[in-house]
Structure formats: structure tokens, C-alpha cells
Coordinates of C-alpha atoms and ligand atoms in Angstrom, one line a residue:
X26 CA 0.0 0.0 0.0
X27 CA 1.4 3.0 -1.4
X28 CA 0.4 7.0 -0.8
X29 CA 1.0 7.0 2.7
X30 CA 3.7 9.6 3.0
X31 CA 2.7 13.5 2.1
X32 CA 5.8 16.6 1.7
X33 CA 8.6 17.3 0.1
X34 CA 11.5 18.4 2.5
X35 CA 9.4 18.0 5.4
X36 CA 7.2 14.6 5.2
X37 CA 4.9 12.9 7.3
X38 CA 4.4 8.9 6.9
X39 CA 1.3 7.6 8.5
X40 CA 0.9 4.3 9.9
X41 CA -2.2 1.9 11.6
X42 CA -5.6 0.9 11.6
X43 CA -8.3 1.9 13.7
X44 CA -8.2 -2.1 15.3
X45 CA -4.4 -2.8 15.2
X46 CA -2.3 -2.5 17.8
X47 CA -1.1 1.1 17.2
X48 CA -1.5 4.2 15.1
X49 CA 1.0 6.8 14.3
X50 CA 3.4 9.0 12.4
X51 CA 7.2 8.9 11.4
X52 CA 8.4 12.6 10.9
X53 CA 11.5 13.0 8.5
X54 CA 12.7 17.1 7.8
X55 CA 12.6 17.9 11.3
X56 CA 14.9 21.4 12.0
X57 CA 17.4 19.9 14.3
X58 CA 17.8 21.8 17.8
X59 CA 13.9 22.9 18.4
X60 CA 12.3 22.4 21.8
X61 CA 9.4 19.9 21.8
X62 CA 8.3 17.8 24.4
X63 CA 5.4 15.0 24.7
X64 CA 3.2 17.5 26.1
X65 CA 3.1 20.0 23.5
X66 CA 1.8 17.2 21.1
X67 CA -0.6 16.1 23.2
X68 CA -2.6 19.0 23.6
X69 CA -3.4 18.9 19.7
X70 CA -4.1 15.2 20.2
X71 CA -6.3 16.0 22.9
X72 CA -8.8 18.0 20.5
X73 CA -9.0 15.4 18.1
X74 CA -9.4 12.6 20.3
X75 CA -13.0 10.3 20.1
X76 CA -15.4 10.5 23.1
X77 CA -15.1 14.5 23.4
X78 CA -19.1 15.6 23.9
X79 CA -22.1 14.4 22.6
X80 CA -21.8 15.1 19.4
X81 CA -18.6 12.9 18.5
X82 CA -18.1 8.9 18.4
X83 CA -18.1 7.8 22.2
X84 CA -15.1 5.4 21.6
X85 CA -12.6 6.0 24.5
X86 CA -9.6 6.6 23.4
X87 CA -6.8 8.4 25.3
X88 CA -4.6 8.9 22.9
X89 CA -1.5 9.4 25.1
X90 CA 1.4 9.7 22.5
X91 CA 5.2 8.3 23.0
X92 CA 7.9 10.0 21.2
X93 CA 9.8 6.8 20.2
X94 CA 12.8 9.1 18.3
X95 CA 14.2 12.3 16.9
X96 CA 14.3 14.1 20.4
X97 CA 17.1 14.4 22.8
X98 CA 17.0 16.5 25.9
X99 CA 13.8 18.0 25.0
X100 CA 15.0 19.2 22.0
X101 CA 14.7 17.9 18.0
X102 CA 18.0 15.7 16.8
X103 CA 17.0 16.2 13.3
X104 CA 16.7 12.4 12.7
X105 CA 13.3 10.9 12.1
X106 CA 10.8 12.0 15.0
X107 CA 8.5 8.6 15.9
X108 CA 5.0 9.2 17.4
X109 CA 3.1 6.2 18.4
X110 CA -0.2 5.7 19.7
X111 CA -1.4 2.7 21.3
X112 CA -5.2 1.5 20.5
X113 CA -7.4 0.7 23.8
X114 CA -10.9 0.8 23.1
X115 CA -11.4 -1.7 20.0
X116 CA -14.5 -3.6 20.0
X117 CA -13.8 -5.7 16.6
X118 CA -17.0 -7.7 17.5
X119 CA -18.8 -4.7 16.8
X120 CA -18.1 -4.8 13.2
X121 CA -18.3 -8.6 12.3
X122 CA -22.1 -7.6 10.7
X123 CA -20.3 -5.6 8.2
X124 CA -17.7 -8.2 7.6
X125 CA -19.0 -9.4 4.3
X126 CA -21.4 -6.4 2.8
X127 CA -20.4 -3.0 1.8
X128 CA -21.5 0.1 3.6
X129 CA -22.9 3.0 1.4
X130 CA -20.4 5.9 1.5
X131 CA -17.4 3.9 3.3
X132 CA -14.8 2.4 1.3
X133 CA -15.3 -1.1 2.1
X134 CA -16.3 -1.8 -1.8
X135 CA -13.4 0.2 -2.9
X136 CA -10.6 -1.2 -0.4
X137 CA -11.6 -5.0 -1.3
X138 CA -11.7 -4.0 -5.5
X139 CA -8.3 -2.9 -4.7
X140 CA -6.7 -5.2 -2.6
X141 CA -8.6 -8.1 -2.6
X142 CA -8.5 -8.2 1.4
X143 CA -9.4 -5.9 4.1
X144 CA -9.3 -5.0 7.2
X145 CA -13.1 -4.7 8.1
X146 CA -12.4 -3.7 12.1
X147 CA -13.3 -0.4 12.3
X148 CA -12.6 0.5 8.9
X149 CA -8.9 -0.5 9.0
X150 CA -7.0 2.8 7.4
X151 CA -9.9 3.9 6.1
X152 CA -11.1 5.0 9.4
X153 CA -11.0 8.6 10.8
X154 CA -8.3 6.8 13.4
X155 CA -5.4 7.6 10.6
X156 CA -5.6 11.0 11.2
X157 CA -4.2 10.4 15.3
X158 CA -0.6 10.5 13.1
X159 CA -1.8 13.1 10.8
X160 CA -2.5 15.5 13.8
X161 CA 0.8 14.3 15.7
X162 CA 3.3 15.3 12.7
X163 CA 1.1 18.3 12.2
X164 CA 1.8 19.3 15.9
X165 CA 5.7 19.2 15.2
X166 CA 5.1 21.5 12.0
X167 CA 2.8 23.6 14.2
X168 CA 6.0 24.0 16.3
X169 CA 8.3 25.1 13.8
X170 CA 5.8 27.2 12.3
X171 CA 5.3 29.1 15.7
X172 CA 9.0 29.9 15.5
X173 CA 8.1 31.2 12.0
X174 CA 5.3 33.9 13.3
X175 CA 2.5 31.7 11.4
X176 CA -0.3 30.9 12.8
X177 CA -3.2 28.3 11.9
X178 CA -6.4 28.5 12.8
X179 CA -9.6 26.4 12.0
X180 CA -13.2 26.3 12.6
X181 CA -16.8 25.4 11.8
X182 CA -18.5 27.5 9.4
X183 CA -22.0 25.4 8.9
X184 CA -23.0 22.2 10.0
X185 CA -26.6 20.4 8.3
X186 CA -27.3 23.6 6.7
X187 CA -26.9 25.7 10.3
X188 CA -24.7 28.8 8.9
X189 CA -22.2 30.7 11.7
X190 CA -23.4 34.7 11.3
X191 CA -20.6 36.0 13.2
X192 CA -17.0 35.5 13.7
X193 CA -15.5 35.0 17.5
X194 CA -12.3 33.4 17.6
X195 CA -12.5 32.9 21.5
X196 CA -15.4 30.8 21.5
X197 CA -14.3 28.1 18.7
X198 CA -12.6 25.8 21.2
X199 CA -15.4 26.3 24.0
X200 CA -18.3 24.9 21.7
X201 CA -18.5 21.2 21.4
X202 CA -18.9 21.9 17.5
X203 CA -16.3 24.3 16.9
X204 CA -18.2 26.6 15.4
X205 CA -17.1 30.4 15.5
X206 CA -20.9 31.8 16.5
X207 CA -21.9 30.7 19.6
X208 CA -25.7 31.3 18.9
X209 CA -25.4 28.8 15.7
X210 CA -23.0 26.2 18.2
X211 CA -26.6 25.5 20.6
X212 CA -28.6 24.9 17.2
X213 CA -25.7 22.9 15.5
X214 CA -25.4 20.8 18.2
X215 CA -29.3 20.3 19.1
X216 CA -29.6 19.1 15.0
X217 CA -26.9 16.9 15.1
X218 CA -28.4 15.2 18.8
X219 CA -31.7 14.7 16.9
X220 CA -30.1 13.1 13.5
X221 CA -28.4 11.3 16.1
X222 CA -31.4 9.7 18.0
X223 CA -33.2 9.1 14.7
X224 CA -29.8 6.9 13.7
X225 CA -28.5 9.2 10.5
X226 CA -25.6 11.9 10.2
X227 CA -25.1 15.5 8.3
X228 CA -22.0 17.4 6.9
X229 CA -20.8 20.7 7.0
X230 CA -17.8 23.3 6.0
X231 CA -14.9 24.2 7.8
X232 CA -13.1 27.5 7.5
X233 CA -9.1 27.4 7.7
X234 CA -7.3 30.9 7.7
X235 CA -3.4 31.0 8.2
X236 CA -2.0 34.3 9.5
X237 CA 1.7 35.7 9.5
X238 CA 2.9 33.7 6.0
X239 CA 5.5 35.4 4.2
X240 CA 5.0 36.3 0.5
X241 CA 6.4 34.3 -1.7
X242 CA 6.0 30.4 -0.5
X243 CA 4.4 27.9 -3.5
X244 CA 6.4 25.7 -6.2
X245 CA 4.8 26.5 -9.6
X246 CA 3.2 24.7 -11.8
X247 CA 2.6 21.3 -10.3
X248 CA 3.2 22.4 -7.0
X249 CA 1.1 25.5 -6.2
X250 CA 0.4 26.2 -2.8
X251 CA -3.4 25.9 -3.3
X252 CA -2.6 22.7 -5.0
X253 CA -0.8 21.1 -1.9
X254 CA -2.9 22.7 0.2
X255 CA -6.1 21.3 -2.0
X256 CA -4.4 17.9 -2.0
X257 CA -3.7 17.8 1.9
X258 CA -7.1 18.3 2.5
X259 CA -8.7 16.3 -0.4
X260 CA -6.6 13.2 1.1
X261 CA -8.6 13.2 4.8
X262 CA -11.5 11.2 4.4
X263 CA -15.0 12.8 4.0
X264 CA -13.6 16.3 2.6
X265 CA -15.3 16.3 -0.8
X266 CA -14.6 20.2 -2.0
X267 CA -12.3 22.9 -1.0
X268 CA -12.9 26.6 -2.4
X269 CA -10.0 29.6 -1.6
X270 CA -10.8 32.9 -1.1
X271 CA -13.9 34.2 -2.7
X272 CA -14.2 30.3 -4.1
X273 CA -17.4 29.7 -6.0
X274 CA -18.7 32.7 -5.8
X275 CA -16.1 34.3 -8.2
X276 CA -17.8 32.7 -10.7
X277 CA -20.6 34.9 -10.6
X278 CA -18.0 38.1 -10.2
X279 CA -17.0 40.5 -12.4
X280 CA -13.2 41.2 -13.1
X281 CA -13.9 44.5 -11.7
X282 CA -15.0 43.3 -8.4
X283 CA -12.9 40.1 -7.9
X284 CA -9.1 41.8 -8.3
X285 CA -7.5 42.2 -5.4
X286 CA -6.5 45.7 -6.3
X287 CA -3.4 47.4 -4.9
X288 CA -2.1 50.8 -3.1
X289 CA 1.1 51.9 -1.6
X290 CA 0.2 50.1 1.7
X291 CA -0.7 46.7 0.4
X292 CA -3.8 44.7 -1.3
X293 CA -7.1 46.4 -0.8
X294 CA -8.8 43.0 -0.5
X295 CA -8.2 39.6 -0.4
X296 CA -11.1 37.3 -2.8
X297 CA -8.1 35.6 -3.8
X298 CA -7.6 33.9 -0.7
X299 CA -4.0 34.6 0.0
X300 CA -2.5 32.7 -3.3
X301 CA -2.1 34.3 -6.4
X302 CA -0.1 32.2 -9.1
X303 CA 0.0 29.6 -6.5
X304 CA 2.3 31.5 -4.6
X305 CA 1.4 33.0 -1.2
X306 CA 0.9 37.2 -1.2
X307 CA 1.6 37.2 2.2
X308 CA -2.2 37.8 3.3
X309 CA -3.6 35.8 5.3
X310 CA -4.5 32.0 3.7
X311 CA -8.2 31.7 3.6
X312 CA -9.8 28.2 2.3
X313 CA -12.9 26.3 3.1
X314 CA -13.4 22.4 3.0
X315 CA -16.7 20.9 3.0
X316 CA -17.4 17.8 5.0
X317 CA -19.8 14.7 3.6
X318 CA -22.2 13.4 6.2
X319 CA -20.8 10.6 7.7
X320 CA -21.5 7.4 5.8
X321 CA -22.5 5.0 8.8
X322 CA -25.7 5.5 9.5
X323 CA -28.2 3.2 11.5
X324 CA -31.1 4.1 9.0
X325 CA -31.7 0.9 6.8
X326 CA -30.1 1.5 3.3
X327 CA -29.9 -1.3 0.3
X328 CA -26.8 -2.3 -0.2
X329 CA -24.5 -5.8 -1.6
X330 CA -22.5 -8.7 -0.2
X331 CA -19.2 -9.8 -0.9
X332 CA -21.3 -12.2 -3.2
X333 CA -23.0 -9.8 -4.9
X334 CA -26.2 -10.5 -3.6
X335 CA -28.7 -7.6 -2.5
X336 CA -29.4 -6.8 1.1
X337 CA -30.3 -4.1 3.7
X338 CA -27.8 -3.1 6.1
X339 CA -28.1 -0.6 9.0
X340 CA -24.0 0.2 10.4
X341 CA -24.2 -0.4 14.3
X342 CA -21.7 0.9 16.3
X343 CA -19.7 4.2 17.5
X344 CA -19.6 6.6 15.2
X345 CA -19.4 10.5 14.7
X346 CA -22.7 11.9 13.5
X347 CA -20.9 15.1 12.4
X348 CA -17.3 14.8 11.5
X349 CA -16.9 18.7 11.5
X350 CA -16.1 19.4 15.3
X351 CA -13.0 16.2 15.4
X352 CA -11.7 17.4 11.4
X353 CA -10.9 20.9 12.8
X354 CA -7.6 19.9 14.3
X355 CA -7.2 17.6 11.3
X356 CA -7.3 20.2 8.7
X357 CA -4.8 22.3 11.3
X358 CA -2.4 19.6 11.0
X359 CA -2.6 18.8 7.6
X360 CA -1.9 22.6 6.6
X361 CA 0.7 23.4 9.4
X362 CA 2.4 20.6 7.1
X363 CA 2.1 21.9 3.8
X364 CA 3.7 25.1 5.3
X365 CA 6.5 23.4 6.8
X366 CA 7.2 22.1 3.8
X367 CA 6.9 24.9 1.6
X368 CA 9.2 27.3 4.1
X369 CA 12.0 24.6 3.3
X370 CA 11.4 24.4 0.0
X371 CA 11.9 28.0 -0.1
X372 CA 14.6 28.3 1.4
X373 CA 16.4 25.0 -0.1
X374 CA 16.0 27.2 -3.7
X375 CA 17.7 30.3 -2.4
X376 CA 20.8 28.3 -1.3
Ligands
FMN14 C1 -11.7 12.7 12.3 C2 -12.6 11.8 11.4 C3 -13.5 11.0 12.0 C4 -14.4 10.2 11.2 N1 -15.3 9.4 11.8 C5 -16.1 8.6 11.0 C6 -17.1 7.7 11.6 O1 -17.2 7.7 12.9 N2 -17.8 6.9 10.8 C7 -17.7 6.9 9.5 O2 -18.4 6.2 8.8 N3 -16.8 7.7 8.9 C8 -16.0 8.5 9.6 N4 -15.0 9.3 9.0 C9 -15.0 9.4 7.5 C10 -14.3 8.2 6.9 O3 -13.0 8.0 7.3 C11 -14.4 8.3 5.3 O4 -15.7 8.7 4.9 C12 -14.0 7.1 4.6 O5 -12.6 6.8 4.8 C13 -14.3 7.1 3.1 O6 -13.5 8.2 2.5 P1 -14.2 9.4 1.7 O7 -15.4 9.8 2.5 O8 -13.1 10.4 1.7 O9 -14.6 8.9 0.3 C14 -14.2 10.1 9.8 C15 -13.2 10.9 9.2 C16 -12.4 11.8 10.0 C17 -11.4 12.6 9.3

């Protein structure tokens, strides 16, 4: 199984299933002599983790991380940094139904065309459990970063059709949904309880905006920086679009409207999201994702057997009815790495 590394310089490799023994990540471009400690990891792990409030899976998982390599007296060696993860709360019995039929929306069809085997516990690496590694390399990014003046930030925008009206930054990590409008968090929250009780799930869109990035960061052509950053969040499962800046709606802009026109002082707006060219203007980053309800539902859907033959299936088990509030962090991680990367691409061209 291929695909499992992402970056250039800097790289995270992911590793685990959500039943195995372990989950993690190996991190390989770490800037030697940078303080980093168990701790500081931990406290993005901690916001990803299952079993958070009412509105994510109940699985109970502590997610305690081990740094296994690549730090020495507190500080970075520059050698490969090892994060491991050690699985608890696996209740493989709990997925034995699904053993031999396909759920609609997961990739239980799509794993066993490809490989001709899978992992049906939990949805092996298909499950949302990958991204425990994903969040720990992004933490070490997130550290170098902060030495860098950048800063990532990451919220919910709109969850089942609930819209956030207002921005306030202070409340996005008080509100089990994440959301940046506390009067939207109560009625998020109270619609994704009652899709909940009646067994099915909803989606949503998550905002990302990345402050303090200097101009100048992206590899062009094939490597734009909304292209990585597109393909970082494209590659975490159930993010099915991504839109920067003014996204979608420039479609329907004029010319006139949608430039980012200039003065002495800087740009006068910023529809373009922060990349022009693919290279960054040094305004802040500004991209959306949006989020597919989850696909394991306890309503009764038609589905197929390994066999082929036609059956109803309802998927059992812990699940998140809203994947929004746990992919905040996620999508943190996943572009603190892209920057990381691109920082020492940068500066690997000017040598
Ligand atoms: C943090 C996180 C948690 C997730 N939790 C669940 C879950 O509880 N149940 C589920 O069916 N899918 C969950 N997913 C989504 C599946 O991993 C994803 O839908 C599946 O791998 C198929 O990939 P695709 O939706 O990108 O096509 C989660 C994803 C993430 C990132």
C-alpha cells in the first residue's frame, strides 16, 4: 500500500488501523535543535481525540502519545521524530455484521476491488483513526511554524445547513462543535443530537485561515500552494470540495470586483484567498473544506454482499454523526504541514 507519505522536505508517513495494535506517524525534515516535548503534542491530540461531547463517536480513546525518536533532551536531533499511539478501546465484534457487505459511502467496496483483502475492524486505514498521526506530525510542524510567526487556525463554518453569522475566535474551542458563532454552536449541536437519535448523520464546511505567512511560498506549476494545500485536505477522508478565497462565488464576479486591487500600503482585499499564481501574497491564507455526512448510519439502506447479492444493512456501532467538530484539528495539522514544507522548499531554492 502506497500513498502514505505527504511533503517534500518536510514529510509525514502515517501508519495503523483503527483495530491494530497502534497508530502513528514517522516525521522525517525535522529542523534539528527545536524544543518539543510530549506535552506539547498532546494538547493537539487531545482536540482530536473520540469521546469528546455528545456530538462525536463515544469510543474511549486516550490517545497518550510516546515519542519513540528524533528528540534528545527536550529538544529535535533532526533524525526521524517517531509518534506512536497505542489502540485501547477496540470492540472488533462490533463490526463482524459488516464483515461481508459493503456500507454505502465507506470504502469497504473500494478497499476490497483494490486489494482483494481488508481490514473490516473499524474500517482499517480507512477510518477517521489515521488522522491520530496526521495530527501528531502536524503538531511538530505547528511547532516550527510558531518559531516562523505563522499561525493556523480552524473552525466550523456550517453544520446540516446551520450557517455561523458571526465571527468570534474565543469561543471556537469552547463549543462542542467548533463553530465560531456561539448562537449557531446550541442549534448545531441540538440538530446533530436529533439526527443522532433518529440513527443518520449530516455534513458541513470548515473554514481554515493561516496568518503571518510570508510572501512568496508555492512551487509552480505542479506544486502551487493551493494545490498542496487542496491535495492535503482532499486526502482526509470525508472532505469532498475545497474553495479559496472568494471560491465559487467568483464565478458569478465581475473582473472589476474580484481583483485584489493594490495601493502603496498593500492589497485592498483579499477574494483571492492569499495565493495568487499559486504563490502566497503574504495575506492571510483563507480556504474552506466541505465535510460529507458521515457514511455509517443506523437508518436501513440497500446495499450488496461480498457475493454480490442484495441486502439491507443498517451500520451499528460508534460513530461520529458530524465529522466537523473532530476534522478541525485535522485540517490544522494537515496545513501546518504543507507550510513546513513549503518554508523549506523556499529556502532550499535560495541556497
Ligand atoms: C476525524 C474523522 C472521523 C471520522 N469518523 C467517522 C465515523 O465515525 N464513521 C464513518 O463512517 N466515517 C468517519 N469518517 C470518515 C471516513 O474516514 C471516510 O468517509 C471514509 O474513509 C471514506 O472516504 P471518503 O469519504 O473520503 O470517500 C471520519 C473521518 C475523519 C477525518
Amino acid at each position: 500500500m502506497s500513498g502514505n507519505t505527504f511533503g517534500e522536505i518536510f514529510k509525514i508517513t502515517t501508519f495503523g488501523e483503527s483495530h491494530g495494535a497502534a497508530v502513528g506517524v514517522i516525521v522525517d525534515g525535522v529542523t534539528p535543535g527545536v524544543e518539543i516535548n510530549e506535552a506539547y503534542i498532546q494538547t493537539q491530540m487531545d482536540r482530536r481525540k473520540p469521546g469528546q461531547s455528545s456530538v462525536t463517536s463515544p469510543r474511549k480513546e486516550y490517545d497518550v502519545i510516546q515519542i519513540m525518536s528524533g528528540v534528545f533532551e527536550g529538544k529535535t536531533t533532526g533524525t526521524p521524530l517517531f509518534v506512536m499511539l497505542h489502540n485501547h478501546d477496540m470492540r472488533p465484534e462490533a463490526y463482524t455484521e459488516i464483515q461481508n457487505s459493503f456500507r454505502p459511502g465507506h470504502a469497504d467496496f473500494t478497499y476490497l476491488q483494490k486489494y482483494g483483502i481488508r481490514d473490516h475492524r473499524g474500517s482499517g486505514r480507512a477510518s477517521g483513526r489515521e488522522t491520530a498521526g496526521r495530527v501528531a506530525g502536524g503538531a511538530v510542524a505547528r511547532k516550527l511554524l510558531e518559531n516562523r510567526g505563522v499561525q493556523v487556525l480552524a473552525y466550523t463554518r456550517e453544520i446540516g445547513g446551520i450557517r455561523c453569522e458571526s465571527f468570534d475566535e474565543e469561543i471556537i474551542e469552547h463549543n462542542a462543535v467548533r463553530a465560531c458563532d456561539s448562537t449557531a454552536a446550541v442549534k448545531m449541536i441540538n440538530k446533530i443530537e436529533q439526527l443522532a437519535l433518529m440513527g443518520d448523520s449530516c455534513g458541513g464546511i470548515v473554514e481554515c485561515r493561516i496568518r503571518g505567512v510570508i510572501p512568496g511560498l508555492g512551487e509552480p506549476v505542479f506544486d502551487k500552494l493551493d494545490a498542496e494545500l487542496a491535495k492535503a485536505m482532499l486526502s482526509i477522508g470525508a472532505v469532498k470540495g475545497i474553495e479559496f478565497g472568494a471560491g465559487f462565488t467568483a464565478a458569478s464576479m465581475l473582473g472589476s470586483e474580484h481583483n485584489d486591487a493594490m495601493n502603496s500600503s498593500g492589497f485592498l482585499s483579499n477574494h483571492s484567498g492569499g495565493i495568487i499564481g499559486g504563490i502566497s501574497t503574504g495575506q492571510d491564507i483563507i480556504f474552506r473544506i466541505s465535510v460529507k455526512p458521515t457514511s455509517s448510519i443506523s437508518v436501513s439502506q440497500q446495499t450488496i454482499n461480498v457475493q454480490g447479492e442484495e441486502q439491507e444493512i443498517k451500520t451499528e456501532g460508534r460513530h461520529d454523526p458530524c465529522i466537523c467538530p473532530r476534522i478541525v484539528p485535522v485540517v490544522e495539522a494537515m496545513a501546518c504541514v504543507v507550510l513546513e514544507d513549503h518554508y523549506k522548499r523556499q529556502a532550499a531554492m535560495l541556497q
